CSV table of C-alpha atoms in Angstrom, one decimal:
chain,number,residue,atom,x,y,z
A,1,MET,CA,-6.0,-45.4,-3.7
A,2,LYS,CA,-8.4,-46.9,-1.3
A,3,LYS,CA,-11.5,-44.9,-0.1
A,4,SER,CA,-11.9,-44.5,3.7
A,5,PRO,CA,-15.3,-45.9,4.8
A,6,ASN,CA,-15.6,-43.2,7.6
A,7,GLY,CA,-14.9,-40.1,5.5
A,8,PHE,CA,-17.2,-37.7,3.6
A,9,THR,CA,-16.8,-36.7,0.0
A,10,LEU,CA,-16.3,-33.1,-1.0
A,11,VAL,CA,-19.8,-33.0,-2.6
A,12,GLU,CA,-21.4,-34.1,0.7
A,13,VAL,CA,-19.6,-31.4,2.7
A,14,LEU,CA,-20.5,-28.7,0.1
A,15,ILE,CA,-24.2,-29.7,0.2
A,16,VAL,CA,-24.2,-29.5,4.0
A,17,VAL,CA,-22.5,-26.1,3.9
A,18,ALA,CA,-25.1,-24.9,1.3
A,19,ILE,CA,-28.0,-26.1,3.4
A,20,LEU,CA,-26.6,-24.4,6.5
A,21,GLY,CA,-26.1,-21.2,4.6
A,22,PHE,CA,-29.6,-21.3,3.3
A,23,LEU,CA,-31.1,-21.8,6.8
A,24,ILE,CA,-28.9,-19.0,8.3
A,25,GLY,CA,-30.1,-16.7,5.4
A,26,ILE,CA,-33.7,-17.4,6.4
A,27,ALA,CA,-33.2,-17.0,10.1
A,28,MET,CA,-31.0,-13.8,10.2
A,29,PRO,CA,-33.7,-11.3,9.2
A,30,ASN,CA,-36.0,-12.6,11.9
A,31,VAL,CA,-33.3,-12.4,14.5
A,32,MET,CA,-32.4,-8.9,13.5
A,33,LYS,CA,-36.1,-7.8,13.6
A,34,ALA,CA,-36.5,-9.3,17.1
A,35,ARG,CA,-33.3,-7.6,18.2
A,36,SER,CA,-34.6,-4.2,16.9
A,37,ALA,CA,-38.0,-4.7,18.6
A,38,GLY,CA,-36.3,-5.6,21.9
A,39,GLN,CA,-34.1,-2.5,21.7
A,40,GLU,CA,-37.1,-0.3,21.0
A,41,SER,CA,-39.0,-1.8,23.9
A,42,ALA,CA,-36.0,-1.3,26.3
A,43,CYS,CA,-35.8,2.4,25.1
A,44,GLN,CA,-39.5,2.9,25.7
A,45,SER,CA,-39.1,1.4,29.2
A,46,ASN,CA,-36.2,3.7,29.9
A,47,MET,CA,-38.2,6.8,28.9
A,48,ALA,CA,-41.1,5.6,31.1
A,49,ILE,CA,-38.7,5.3,34.1
A,50,ILE,CA,-37.4,8.8,33.5
A,51,GLU,CA,-40.9,10.2,33.4
A,52,ALA,CA,-41.8,8.3,36.6
A,53,ALA,CA,-38.7,9.8,38.2
A,54,ILE,CA,-39.8,13.3,37.2
A,55,GLU,CA,-43.3,12.6,38.5
A,56,GLN,CA,-42.1,11.2,41.8
A,57,TRP,CA,-39.7,14.2,42.3
A,58,GLY,CA,-42.6,16.5,41.6
A,59,LEU,CA,-44.8,14.8,44.2
A,60,ASP,CA,-42.1,14.7,46.8
A,61,SER,CA,-41.2,18.3,46.3
A,62,ASN,CA,-44.8,19.4,46.5
A,63,ILE,CA,-44.6,20.8,43.0
A,64,ALA,CA,-48.1,21.8,41.9
A,65,SER,CA,-49.4,20.3,38.7
A,66,GLY,CA,-48.9,22.7,35.9
A,67,THR,CA,-45.8,24.3,37.5
A,68,ASP,CA,-42.9,24.8,35.1
A,69,ILE,CA,-40.1,22.3,36.1
A,70,ALA,CA,-37.8,22.9,33.1
A,71,GLY,CA,-35.2,24.7,35.3
A,72,ASN,CA,-35.1,21.8,37.8
A,73,VAL,CA,-34.0,19.0,35.5
A,74,GLY,CA,-30.9,18.0,37.6
A,75,ASP,CA,-33.0,17.8,40.8
A,76,TRP,CA,-34.8,14.6,39.9
A,77,ASP,CA,-31.6,12.7,39.1
A,78,ASP,CA,-31.6,11.2,42.6
A,79,TYR,CA,-34.9,9.4,41.7
A,80,LEU,CA,-33.1,7.3,39.1
A,81,ARG,CA,-31.1,4.1,40.0
A,82,GLY,CA,-27.7,5.3,41.0
A,83,GLY,CA,-28.6,8.8,40.0
A,84,ILE,CA,-27.6,8.0,36.4
A,85,LEU,CA,-29.8,8.6,33.4
A,86,PRO,CA,-30.5,5.2,31.6
A,87,ALA,CA,-28.8,4.8,28.2
A,88,CYS,CA,-30.7,4.0,25.0
A,89,PRO,CA,-29.7,0.6,23.5
A,90,ASN,CA,-29.3,2.2,20.1
A,91,SER,CA,-26.9,4.9,21.4
A,92,GLY,CA,-29.7,7.5,21.1
A,93,ALA,CA,-29.8,10.5,23.4
A,94,TYR,CA,-32.6,11.2,25.8
A,95,SER,CA,-33.9,14.7,26.0
A,96,TYR,CA,-36.4,16.4,28.2
A,97,THR,CA,-39.0,18.6,26.6
A,98,GLY,CA,-39.1,21.5,29.0
A,99,GLY,CA,-40.0,25.2,29.0
A,100,GLY,CA,-43.4,26.7,28.8
A,101,THR,CA,-46.3,24.4,29.1
A,102,ALA,CA,-44.3,21.4,27.8
A,103,GLY,CA,-42.1,21.5,30.9
A,104,THR,CA,-44.9,21.3,33.5
A,105,THR,CA,-45.3,18.4,35.8
A,106,GLY,CA,-48.6,17.5,34.1
A,107,ASN,CA,-47.4,17.8,30.6
A,108,TYR,CA,-43.7,16.9,30.3
A,109,LYS,CA,-42.1,14.6,27.6
A,110,VAL,CA,-39.0,12.5,27.4
A,111,HIS,CA,-37.8,12.1,23.9
A,112,CYS,CA,-35.2,9.7,22.4
A,113,SER,CA,-33.2,10.8,19.3
A,114,VAL,CA,-33.7,7.3,17.8
A,115,HIS,CA,-37.1,6.0,19.0
A,116,GLY,CA,-39.1,9.2,19.5
A,117,ASP,CA,-41.5,9.9,22.4
A,118,VAL,CA,-42.7,7.4,25.0
A,119,ASN,CA,-46.2,6.0,24.2
């Protein structure tokens, strides 16, 4: 049996596969960490957009600072792009902390079930 001058031996192929596996094993945790950080950043941005929509609605509606706006949650939907609440990249749910002093225009909070409150 004659050896082909252009072919690779099984050992050479296995070494290349092992090296590629090792490099992928090193790179994957960093890729996953960067993906997670990106999702958290996008979620924080979405929550800031929601808070800005509430603030703009309050200004346009001449709502005095400190007025309870918990009952008007649906009114500020028009201040979001397409009137649709943004979605969390990690499938979290956004909630509005309303009622009492937490629901006032000067002290409202948007909360994500996965990432927490906006900073």
